[in-house]
XYZ file of N, CA, C and O in Angstrom:
676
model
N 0.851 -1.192 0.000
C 0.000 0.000 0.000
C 0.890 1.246 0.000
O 1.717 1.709 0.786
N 0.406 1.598 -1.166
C 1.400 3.245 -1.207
C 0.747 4.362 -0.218
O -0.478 4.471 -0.153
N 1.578 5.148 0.513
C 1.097 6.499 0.621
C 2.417 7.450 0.566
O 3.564 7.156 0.228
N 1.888 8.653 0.999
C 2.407 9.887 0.216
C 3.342 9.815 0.979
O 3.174 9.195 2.030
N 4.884 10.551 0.632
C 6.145 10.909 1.459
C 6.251 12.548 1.685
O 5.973 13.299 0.751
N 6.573 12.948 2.684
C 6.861 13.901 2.631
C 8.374 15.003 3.360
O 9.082 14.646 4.302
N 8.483 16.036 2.755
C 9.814 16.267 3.669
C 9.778 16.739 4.914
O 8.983 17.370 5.610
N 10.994 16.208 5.032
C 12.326 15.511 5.232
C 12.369 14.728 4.302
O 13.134 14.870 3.348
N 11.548 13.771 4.437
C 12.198 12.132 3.832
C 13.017 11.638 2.974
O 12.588 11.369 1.852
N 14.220 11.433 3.264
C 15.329 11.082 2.471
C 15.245 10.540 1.117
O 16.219 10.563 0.364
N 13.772 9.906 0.685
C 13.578 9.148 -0.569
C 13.448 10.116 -1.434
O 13.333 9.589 -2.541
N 13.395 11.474 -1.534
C 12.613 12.483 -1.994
C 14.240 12.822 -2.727
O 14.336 13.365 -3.827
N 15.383 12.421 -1.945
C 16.922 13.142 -3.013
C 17.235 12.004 -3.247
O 18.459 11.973 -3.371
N 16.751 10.924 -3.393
C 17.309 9.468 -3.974
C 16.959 9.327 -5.763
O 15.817 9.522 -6.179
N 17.685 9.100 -6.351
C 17.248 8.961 -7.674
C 16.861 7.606 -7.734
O 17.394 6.736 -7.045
N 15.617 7.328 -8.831
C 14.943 6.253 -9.235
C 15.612 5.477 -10.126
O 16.566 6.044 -10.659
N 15.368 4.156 -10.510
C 15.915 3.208 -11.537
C 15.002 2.922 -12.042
O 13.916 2.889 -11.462
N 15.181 2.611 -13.362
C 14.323 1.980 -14.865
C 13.357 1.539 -14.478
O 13.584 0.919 -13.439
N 12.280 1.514 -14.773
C 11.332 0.286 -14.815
C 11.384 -0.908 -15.876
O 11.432 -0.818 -17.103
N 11.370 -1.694 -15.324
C 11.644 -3.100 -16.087
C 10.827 -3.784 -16.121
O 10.578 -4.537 -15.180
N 10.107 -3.748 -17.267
C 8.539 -4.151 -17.292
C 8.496 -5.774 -17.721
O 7.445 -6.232 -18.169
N 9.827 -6.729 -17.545
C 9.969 -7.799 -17.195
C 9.650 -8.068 -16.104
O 8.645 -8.700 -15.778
N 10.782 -7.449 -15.147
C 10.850 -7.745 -13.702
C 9.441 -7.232 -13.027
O 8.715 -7.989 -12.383
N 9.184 -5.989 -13.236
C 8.028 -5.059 -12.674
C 6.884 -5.298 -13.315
O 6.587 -4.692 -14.344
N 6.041 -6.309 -12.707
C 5.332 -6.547 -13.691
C 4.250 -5.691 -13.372
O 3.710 -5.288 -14.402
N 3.527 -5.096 -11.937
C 2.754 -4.222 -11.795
C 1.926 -3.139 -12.643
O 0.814 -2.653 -12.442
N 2.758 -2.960 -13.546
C 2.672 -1.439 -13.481
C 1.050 -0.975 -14.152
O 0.799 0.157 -14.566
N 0.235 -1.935 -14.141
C -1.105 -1.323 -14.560
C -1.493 -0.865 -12.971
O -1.938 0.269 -12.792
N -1.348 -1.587 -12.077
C -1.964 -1.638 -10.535
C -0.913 -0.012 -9.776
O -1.248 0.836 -8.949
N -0.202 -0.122 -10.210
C 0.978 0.839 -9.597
C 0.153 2.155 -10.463
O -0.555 2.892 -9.776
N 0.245 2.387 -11.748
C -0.467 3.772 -11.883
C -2.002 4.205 -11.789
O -2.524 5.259 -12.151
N -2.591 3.028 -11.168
C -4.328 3.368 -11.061
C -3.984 3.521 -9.253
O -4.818 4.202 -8.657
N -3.230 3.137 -8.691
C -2.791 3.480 -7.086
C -2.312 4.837 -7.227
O -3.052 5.749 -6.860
N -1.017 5.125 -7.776
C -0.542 6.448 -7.958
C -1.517 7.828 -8.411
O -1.494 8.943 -7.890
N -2.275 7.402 -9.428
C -3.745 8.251 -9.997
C -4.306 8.089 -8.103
O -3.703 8.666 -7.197
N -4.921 7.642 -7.993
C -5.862 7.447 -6.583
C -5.202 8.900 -5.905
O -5.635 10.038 -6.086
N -3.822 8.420 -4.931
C -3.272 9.390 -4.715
C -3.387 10.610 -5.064
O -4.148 11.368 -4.463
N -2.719 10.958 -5.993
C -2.604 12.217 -6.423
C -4.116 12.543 -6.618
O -4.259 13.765 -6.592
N -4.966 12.069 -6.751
C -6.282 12.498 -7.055
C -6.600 13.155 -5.869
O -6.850 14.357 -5.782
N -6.582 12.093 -4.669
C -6.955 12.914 -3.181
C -6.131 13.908 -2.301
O -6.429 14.351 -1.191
N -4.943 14.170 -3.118
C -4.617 15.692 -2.693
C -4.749 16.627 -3.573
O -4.150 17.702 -3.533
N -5.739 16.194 -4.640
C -5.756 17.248 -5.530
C -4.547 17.885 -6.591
O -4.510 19.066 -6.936
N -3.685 16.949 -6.971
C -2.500 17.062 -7.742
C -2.508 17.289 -9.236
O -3.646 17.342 -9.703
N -1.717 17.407 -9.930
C -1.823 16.988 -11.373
C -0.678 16.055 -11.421
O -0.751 15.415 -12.470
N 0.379 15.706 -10.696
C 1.865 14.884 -11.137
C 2.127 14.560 -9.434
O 2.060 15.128 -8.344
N 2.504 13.101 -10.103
C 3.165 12.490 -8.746
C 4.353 11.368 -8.960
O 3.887 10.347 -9.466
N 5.485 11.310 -8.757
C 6.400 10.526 -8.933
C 6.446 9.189 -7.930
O 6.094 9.079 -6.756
N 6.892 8.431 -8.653
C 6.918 7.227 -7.690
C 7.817 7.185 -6.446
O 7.777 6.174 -5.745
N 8.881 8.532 -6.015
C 9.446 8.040 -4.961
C 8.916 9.089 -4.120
O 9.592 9.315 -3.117
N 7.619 9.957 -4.318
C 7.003 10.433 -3.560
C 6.112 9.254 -2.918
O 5.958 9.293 -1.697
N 5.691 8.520 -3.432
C 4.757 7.361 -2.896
C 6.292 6.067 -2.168
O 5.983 4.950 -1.754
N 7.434 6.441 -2.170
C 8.138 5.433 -1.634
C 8.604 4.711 -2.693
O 9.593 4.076 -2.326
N 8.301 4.488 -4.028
C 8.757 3.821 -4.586
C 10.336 3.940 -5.629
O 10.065 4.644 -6.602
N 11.365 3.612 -5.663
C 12.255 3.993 -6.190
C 12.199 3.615 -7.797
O 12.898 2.695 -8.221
N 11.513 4.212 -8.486
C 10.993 3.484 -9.820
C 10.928 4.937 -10.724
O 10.430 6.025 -10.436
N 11.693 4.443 -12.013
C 11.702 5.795 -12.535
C 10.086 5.913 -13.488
O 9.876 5.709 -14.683
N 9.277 6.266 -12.531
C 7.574 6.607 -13.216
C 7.272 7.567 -12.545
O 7.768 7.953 -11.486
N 6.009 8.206 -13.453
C 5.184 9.088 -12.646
C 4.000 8.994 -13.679
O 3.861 8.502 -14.798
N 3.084 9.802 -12.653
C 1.818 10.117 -13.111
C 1.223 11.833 -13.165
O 1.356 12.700 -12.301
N 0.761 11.891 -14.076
C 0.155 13.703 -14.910
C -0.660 13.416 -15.145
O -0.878 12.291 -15.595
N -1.675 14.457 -14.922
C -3.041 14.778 -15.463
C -2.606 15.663 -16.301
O -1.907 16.503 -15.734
N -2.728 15.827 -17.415
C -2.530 17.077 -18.722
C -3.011 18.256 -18.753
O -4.109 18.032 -18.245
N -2.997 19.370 -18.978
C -4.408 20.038 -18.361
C -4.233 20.805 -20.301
O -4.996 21.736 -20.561
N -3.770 20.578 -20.834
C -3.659 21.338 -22.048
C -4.013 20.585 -23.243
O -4.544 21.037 -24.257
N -3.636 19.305 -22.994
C -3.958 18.553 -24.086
C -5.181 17.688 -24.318
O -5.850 16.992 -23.555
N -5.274 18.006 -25.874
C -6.860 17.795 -26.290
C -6.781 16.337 -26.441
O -7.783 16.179 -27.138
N -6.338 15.263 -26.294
C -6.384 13.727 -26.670
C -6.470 13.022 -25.155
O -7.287 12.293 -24.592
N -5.643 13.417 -24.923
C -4.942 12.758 -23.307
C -5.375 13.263 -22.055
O -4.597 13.730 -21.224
N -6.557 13.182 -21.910
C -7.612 14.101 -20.608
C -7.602 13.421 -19.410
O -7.586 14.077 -18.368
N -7.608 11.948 -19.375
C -6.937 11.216 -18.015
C -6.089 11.175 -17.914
O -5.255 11.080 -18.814
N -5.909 11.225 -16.813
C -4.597 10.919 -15.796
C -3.856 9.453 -16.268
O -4.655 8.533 -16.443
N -2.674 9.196 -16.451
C -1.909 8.811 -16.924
C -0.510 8.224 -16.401
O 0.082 9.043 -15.699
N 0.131 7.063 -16.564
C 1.778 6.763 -15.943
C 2.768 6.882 -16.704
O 2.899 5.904 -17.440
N 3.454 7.599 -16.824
C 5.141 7.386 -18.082
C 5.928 6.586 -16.934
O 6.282 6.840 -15.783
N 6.044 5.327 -17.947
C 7.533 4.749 -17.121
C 8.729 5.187 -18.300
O 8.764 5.237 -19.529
N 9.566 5.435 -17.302
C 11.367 5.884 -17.877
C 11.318 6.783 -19.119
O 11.713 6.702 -20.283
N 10.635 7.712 -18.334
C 10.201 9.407 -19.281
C 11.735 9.975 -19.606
O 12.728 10.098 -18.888
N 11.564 10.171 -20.548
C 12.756 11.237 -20.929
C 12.795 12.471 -21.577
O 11.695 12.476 -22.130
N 13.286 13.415 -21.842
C 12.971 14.383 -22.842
C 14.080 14.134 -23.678
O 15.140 13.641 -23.293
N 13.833 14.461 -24.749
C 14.305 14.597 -26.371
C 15.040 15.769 -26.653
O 16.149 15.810 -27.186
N 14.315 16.776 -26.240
C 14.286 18.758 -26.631
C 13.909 19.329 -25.803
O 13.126 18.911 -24.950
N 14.420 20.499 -25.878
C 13.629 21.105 -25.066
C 13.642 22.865 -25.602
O 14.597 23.170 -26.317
N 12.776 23.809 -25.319
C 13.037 25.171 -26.323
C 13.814 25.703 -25.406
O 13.921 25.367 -24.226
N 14.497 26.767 -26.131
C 15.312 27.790 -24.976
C 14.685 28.466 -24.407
O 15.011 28.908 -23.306
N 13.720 28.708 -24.937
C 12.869 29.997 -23.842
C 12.323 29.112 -22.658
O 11.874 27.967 -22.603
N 12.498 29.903 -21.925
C 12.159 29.492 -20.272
C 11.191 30.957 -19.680
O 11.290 32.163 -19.906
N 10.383 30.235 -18.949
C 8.958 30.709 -18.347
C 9.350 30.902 -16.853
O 10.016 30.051 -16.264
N 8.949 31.959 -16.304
C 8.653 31.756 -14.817
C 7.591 31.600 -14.536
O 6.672 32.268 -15.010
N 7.394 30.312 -13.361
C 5.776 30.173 -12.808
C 5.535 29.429 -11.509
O 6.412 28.685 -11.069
N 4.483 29.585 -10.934
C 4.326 29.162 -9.664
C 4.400 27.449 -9.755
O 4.210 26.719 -10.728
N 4.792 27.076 -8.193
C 4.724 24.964 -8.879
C 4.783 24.922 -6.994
O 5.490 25.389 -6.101
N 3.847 24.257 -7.095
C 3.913 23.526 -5.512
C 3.964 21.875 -5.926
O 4.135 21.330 -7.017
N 3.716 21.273 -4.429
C 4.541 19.784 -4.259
C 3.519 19.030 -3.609
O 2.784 19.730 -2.913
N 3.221 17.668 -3.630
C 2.647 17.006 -3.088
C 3.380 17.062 -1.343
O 2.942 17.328 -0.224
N 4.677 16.655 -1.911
C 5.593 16.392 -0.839
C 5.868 17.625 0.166
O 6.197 17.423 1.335
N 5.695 19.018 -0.420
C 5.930 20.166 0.598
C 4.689 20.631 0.710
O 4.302 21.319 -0.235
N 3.925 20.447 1.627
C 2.424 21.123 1.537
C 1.922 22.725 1.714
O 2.253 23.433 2.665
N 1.348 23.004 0.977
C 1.235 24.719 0.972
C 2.704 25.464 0.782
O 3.153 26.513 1.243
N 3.126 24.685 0.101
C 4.523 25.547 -0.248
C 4.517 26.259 -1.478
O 4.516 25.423 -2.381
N 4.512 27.565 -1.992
C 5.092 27.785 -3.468
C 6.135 28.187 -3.640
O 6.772 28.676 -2.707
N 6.628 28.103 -4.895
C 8.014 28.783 -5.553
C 7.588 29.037 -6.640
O 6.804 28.256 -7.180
N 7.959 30.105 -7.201
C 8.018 30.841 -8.695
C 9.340 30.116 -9.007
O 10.388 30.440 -8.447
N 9.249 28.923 -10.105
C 10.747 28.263 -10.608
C 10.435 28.693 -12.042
O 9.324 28.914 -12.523
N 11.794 28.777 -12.711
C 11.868 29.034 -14.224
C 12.087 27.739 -14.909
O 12.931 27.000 -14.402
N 11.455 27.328 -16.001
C 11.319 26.096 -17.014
C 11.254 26.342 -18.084
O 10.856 27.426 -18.511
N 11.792 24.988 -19.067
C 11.699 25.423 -20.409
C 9.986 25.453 -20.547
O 9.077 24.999 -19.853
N 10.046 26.234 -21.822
C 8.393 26.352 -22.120
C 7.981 25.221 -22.918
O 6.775 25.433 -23.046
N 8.131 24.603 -23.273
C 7.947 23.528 -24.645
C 9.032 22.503 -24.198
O 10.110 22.746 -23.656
N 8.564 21.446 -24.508
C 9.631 20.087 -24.706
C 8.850 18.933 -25.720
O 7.670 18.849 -26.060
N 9.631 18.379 -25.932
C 9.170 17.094 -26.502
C 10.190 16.001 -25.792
O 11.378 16.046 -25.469
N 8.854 14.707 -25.680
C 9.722 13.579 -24.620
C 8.988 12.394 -24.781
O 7.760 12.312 -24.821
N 9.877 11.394 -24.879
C 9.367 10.356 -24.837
C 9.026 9.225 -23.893
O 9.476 9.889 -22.959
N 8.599 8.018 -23.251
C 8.688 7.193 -22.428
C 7.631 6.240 -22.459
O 6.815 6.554 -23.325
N 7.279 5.035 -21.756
C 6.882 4.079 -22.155
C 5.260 3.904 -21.426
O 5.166 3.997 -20.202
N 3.982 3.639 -22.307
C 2.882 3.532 -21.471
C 2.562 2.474 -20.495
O 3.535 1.720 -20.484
N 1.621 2.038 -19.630
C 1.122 1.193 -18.573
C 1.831 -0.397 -19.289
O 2.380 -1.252 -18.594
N 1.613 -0.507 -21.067
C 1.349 -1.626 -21.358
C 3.173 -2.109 -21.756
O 3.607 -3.249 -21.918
N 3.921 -0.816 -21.822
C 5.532 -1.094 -22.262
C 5.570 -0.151 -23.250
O 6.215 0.896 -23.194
N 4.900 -0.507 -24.132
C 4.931 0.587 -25.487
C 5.021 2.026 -25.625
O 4.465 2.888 -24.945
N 6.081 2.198 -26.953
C 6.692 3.885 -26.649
C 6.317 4.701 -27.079
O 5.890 4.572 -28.226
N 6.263 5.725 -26.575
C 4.996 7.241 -26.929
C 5.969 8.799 -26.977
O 6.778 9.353 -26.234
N 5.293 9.091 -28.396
C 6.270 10.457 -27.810
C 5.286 11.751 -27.648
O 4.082 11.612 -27.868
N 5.564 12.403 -27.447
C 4.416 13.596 -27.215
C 5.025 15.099 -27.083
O 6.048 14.969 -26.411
N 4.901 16.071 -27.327
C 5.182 17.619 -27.455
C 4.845 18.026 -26.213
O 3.750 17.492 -26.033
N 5.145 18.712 -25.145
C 4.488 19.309 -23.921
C 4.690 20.887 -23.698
O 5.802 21.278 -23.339
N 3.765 21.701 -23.877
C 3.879 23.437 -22.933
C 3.441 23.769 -22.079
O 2.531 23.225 -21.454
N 3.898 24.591 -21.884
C 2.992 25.672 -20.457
C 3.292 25.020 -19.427
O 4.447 24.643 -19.227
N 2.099 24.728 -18.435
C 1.901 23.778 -17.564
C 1.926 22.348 -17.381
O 1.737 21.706 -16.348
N 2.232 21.892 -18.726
C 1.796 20.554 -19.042
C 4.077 20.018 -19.030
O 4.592 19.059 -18.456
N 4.795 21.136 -19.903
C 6.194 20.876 -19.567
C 6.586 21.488 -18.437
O 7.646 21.221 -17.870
N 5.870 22.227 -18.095
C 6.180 22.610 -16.096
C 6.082 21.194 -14.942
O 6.771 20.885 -13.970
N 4.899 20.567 -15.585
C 4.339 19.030 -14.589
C 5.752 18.377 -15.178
O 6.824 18.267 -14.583
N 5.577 18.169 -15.882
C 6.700 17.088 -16.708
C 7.915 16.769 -15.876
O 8.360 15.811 -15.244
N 8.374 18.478 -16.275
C 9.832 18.258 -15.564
C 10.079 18.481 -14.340
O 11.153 18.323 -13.760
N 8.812 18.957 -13.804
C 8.960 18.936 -11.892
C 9.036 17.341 -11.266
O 9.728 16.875 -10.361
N 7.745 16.560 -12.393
C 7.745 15.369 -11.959
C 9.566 14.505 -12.217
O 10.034 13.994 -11.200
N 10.306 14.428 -13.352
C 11.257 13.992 -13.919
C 12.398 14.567 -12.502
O 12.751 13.673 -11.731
N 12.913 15.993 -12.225
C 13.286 16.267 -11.384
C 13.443 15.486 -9.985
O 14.408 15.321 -9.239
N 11.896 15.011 -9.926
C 12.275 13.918 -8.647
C 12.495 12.652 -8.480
O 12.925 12.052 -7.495
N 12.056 12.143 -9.888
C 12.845 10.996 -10.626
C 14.797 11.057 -9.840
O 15.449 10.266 -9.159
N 15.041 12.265 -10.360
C 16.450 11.980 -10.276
C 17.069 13.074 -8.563
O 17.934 13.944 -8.468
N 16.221 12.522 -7.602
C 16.172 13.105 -6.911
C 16.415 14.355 -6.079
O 16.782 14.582 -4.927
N 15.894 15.401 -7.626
C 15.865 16.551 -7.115
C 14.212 17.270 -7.268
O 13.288 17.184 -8.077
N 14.598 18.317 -5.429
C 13.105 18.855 -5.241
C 13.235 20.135 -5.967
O 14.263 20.589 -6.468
N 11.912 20.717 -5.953
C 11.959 21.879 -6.380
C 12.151 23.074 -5.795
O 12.021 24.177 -6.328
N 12.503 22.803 -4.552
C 12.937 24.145 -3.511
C 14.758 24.178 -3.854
O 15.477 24.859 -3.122
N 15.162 23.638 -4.643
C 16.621 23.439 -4.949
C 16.954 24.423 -6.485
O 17.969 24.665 -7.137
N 15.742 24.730 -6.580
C 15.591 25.417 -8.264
C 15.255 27.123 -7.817
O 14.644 27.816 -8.630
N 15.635 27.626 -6.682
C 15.363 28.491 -6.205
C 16.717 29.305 -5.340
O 17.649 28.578 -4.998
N 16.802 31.059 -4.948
C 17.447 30.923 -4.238
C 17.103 30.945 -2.695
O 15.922 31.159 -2.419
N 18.052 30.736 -1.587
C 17.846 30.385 -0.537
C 16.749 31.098 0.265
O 15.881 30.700 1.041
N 17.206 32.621 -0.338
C 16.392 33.725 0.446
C 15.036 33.836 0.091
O 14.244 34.338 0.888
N 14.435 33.161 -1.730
C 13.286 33.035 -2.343
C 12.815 31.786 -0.897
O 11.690 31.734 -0.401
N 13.818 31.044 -0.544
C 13.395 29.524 0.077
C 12.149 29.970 1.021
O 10.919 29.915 1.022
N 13.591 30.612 2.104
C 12.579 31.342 3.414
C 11.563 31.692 3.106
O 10.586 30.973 3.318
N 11.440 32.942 2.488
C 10.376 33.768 1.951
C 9.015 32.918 1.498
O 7.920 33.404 1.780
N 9.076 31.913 0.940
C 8.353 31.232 0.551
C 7.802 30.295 2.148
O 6.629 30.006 2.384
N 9.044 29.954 3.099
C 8.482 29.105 3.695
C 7.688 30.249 4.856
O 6.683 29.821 5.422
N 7.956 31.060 5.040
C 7.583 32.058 6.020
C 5.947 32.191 5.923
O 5.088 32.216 6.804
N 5.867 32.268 4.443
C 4.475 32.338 3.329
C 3.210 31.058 3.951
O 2.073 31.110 4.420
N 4.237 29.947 3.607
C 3.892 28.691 3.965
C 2.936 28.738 5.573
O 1.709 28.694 5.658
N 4.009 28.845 6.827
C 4.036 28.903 7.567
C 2.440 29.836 8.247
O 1.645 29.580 9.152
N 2.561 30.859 7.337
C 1.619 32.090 7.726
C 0.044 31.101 7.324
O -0.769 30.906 8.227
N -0.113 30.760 6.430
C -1.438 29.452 5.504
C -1.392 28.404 6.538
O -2.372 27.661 6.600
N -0.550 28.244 7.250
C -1.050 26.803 8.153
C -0.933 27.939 9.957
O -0.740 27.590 11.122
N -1.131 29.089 9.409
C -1.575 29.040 10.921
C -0.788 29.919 11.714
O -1.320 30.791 12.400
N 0.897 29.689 11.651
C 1.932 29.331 12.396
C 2.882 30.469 11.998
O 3.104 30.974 10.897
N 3.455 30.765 13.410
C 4.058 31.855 13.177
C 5.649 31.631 13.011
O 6.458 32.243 12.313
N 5.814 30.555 13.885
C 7.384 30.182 14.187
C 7.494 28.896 13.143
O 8.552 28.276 13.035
């Protein structure tokens, strides 16, 4: 039974390994669990070593694209491209709750990786949709997104945080 990780938790800077859809044979049960999740905190992207699992997958809801309207698993996502122009925009975390950061991302990518069944998919992503992408991929290789920031944005943000749950100290 998966549930959510949050920080501290050391699994969160651990990088994930392949999915091996020999060995792993799960993976229809693993992304309708992961969907569940992220559904009940209200997410669009959740990586598998937020749920504990050291597995290079995750799950996105799309919010831009006209084909692909459910929620969804890429195992061993990669990107291809990516544009030079980079966006600033807000991105919170399953794993840091009520946290934001304004992080900068490419705007556009194209990337490929493998669906529920093995088979390989490639797809174009913008806006919000290559913002999910690579926040999710990021923790693939165990980095958070308070690391894409500077220190003093950190505070500032957690102070923010802090003030939404209540709490002064």
């Amino acid at each position: 039974m998966m549930k959510l990780v949050v920080d501290p938790d050391p699994i969160l800077k651990q990088t994930a390994v392949a999915w091996d859809f020999e060995v792993d044979v799960t993976a229809e049960a693993v992304e309708q669990e992961m969907i569940s999740i992220m559904k009940s905190f209200k997410g669009i992207g959740l990586a598998a070593n937020q749920v504990g699992l050291l597995k290079r997958v995750f799950v996105i809801q799309l919010q831009k694209h006209t084909e692909l309207t459910e929620p969804f698993a890429m195992f061993n996502p990669e990107v291809l491209s990516k544009s030079t122009q980079e966006q600033s925009g807000e991105e919170g975390c399953l794993s840091f709750p009520d946290l934001w950061l304004d992080v900068k991302r490419s705007q556009s990518i194209d990337v490929k990786y493998l669906d529920k069944l093995g088979k390989e998919c490639k797809i174009s992503l913008t806006g919000i949709d290559a913002r999910c992408f690579l926040h999710e991929l990021d923790h693939l290789d165990g980095e958070v997104f308070t690391n894409k920031v500077s220190q003093l944005k950190l505070i500032l943000a957690k102070k923010q945080q802090r003030k939404r749950n209540g709490r002064t100290k």
